[in-house]
Coordinates of C-alpha atoms in Angstrom, one line a residue:
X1 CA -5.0 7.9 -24.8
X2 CA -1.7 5.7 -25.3
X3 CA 0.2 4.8 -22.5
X4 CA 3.9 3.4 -22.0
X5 CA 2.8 2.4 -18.3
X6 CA 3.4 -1.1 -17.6
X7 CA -0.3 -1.6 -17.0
X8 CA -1.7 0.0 -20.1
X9 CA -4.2 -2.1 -21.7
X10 CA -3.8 -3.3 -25.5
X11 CA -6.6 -5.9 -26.9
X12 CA -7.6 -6.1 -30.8
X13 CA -11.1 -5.1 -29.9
X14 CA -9.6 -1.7 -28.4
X15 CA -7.0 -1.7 -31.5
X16 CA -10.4 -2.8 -34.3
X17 CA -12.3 0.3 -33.0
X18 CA -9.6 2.7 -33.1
X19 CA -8.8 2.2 -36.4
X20 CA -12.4 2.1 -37.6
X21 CA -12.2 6.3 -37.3
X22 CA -15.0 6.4 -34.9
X23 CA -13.2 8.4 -32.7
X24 CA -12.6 12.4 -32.6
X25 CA -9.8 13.7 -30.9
X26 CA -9.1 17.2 -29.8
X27 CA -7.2 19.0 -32.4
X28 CA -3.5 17.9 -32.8
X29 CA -4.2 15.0 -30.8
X30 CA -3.4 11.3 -32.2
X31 CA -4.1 7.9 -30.5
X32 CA -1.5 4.8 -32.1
X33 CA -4.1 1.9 -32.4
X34 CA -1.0 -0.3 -31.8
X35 CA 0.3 0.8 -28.4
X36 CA -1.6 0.3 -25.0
X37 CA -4.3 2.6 -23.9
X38 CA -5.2 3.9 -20.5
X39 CA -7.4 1.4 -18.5
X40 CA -9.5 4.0 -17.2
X41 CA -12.0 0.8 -15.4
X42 CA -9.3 0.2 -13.3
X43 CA -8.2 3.7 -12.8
X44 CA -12.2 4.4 -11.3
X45 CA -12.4 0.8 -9.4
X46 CA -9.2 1.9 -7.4
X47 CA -10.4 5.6 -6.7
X48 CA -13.7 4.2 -6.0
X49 CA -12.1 1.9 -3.1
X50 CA -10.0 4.5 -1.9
X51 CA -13.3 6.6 -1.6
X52 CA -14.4 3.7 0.1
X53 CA -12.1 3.1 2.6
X54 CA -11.4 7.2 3.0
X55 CA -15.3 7.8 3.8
X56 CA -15.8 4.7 6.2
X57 CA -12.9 6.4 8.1
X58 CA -14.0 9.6 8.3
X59 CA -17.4 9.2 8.6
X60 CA -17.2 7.0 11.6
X61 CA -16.3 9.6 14.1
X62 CA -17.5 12.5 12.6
X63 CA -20.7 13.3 10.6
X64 CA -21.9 17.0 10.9
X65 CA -25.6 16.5 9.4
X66 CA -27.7 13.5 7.7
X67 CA -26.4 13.6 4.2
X68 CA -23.1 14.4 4.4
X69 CA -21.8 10.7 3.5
X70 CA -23.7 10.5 0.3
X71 CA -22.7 14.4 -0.6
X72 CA -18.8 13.5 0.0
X73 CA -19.2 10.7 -2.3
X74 CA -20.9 12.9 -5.0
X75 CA -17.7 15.3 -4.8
X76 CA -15.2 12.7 -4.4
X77 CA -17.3 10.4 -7.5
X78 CA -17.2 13.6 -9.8
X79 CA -13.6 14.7 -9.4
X80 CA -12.6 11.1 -9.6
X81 CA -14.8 11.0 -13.1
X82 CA -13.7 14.3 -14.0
X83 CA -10.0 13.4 -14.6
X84 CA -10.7 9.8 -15.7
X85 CA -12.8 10.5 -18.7
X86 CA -9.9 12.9 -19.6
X87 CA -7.9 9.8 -20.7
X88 CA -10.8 7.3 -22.8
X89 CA -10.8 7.7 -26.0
X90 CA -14.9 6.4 -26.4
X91 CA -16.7 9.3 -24.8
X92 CA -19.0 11.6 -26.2
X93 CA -17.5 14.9 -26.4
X94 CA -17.9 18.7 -27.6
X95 CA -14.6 20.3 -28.0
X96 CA -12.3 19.8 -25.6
X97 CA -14.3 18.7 -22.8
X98 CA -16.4 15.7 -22.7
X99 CA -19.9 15.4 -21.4
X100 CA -19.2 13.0 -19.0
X101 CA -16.6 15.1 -17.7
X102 CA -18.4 18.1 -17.8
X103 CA -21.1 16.3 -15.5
X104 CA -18.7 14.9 -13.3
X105 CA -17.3 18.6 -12.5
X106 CA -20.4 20.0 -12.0
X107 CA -21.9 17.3 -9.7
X108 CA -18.6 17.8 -7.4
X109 CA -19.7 21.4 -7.5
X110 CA -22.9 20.9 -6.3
X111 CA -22.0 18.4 -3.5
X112 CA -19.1 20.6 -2.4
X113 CA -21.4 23.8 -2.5
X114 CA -24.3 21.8 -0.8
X115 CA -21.8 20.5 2.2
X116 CA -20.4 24.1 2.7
X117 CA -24.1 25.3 3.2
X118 CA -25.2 22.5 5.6
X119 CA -22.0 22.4 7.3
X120 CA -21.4 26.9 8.2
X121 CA -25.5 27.9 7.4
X122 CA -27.6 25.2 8.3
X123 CA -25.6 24.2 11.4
X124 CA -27.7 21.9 13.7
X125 CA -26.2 19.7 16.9
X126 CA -25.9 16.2 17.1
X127 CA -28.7 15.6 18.7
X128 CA -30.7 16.5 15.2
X129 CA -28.6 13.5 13.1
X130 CA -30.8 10.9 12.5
X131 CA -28.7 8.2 13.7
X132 CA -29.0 9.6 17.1
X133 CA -33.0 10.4 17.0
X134 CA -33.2 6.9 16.5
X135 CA -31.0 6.2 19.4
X136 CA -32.6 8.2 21.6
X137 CA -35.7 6.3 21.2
X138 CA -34.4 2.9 21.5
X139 CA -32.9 4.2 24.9
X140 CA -36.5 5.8 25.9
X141 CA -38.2 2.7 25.0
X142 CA -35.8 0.3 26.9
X143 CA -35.8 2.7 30.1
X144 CA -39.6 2.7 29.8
X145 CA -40.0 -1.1 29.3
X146 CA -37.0 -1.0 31.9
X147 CA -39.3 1.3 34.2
X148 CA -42.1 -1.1 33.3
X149 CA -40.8 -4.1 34.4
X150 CA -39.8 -2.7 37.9
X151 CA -43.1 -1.8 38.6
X152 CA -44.1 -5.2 38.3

């Protein structure tokens, strides 16, 4: 959609293919071809790195169950592509929604719905994360190669 933001993008490629009618609008809605759109790549690069920098911060103290990184990001991806496809003006659509958005609502859905069960039904301690199975082993094997050695 248009923008008066200072940022808003304007090229003839973007002004070429909105004049060429190849693209349907929601009823009542009208795109200039000659003002700046929406650069909806650099609205999802910066909500991308503020997922980013959000998750590495939370997630470095406190992880509940394996999978709950990659689940956040799901939910925080999908919202983020939700409300960014809102404003193209190239997406494939059906009515007032488009696919894309449709997809990104509904995988947030599922990744908030699928944290909610591992985090209040499938409740484990942290001794059953991954991470710190792994650990565990490492410090077995270096008390028993520690063990070992002392032996000798």
């Amino acid at each position: 959609y248009n923008t008066t933001l200072p940022w808003g993008m304007y090229s003839e490629a973007t002004r070429a293919y909105l004049m060429n009618g190849a693209v349907t609008l929601p009823a009542g809605m009208t795109i200039d071809p000659n003002l700046p759109v929406h650069p909806t790549f650099l609205y999802e690069s910066l909500w991308n790195l503020a997922g980013f920098v959000l998750l590495v911060l939370l997630f470095r103290y406190w992880r509940k169950f394996d999978g709950q990184l990659f689940f956040t990001y799901v939910a925080w991806y999908g919202v983020g592509r939700g409300f960014i496809e809102g404003l193209r003006t190239d997406s494939l659509g059906r009515g007032e929604f488009r696919i894309s958005q449709v997809i990104g609502f509904a995988s947030a859905a599922v990744a908030v719905l699928l944290i909610v069960y591992f985090l209040l039904v499938r409740r484990k301690g942290p001794e059953a994360l991954w991470v710190n199975r792994v650990k565990a082993r490492q410090e077995e094997k270096q008390e028993a190669a520690r063990q070992q050695s002392e032996e000798e």
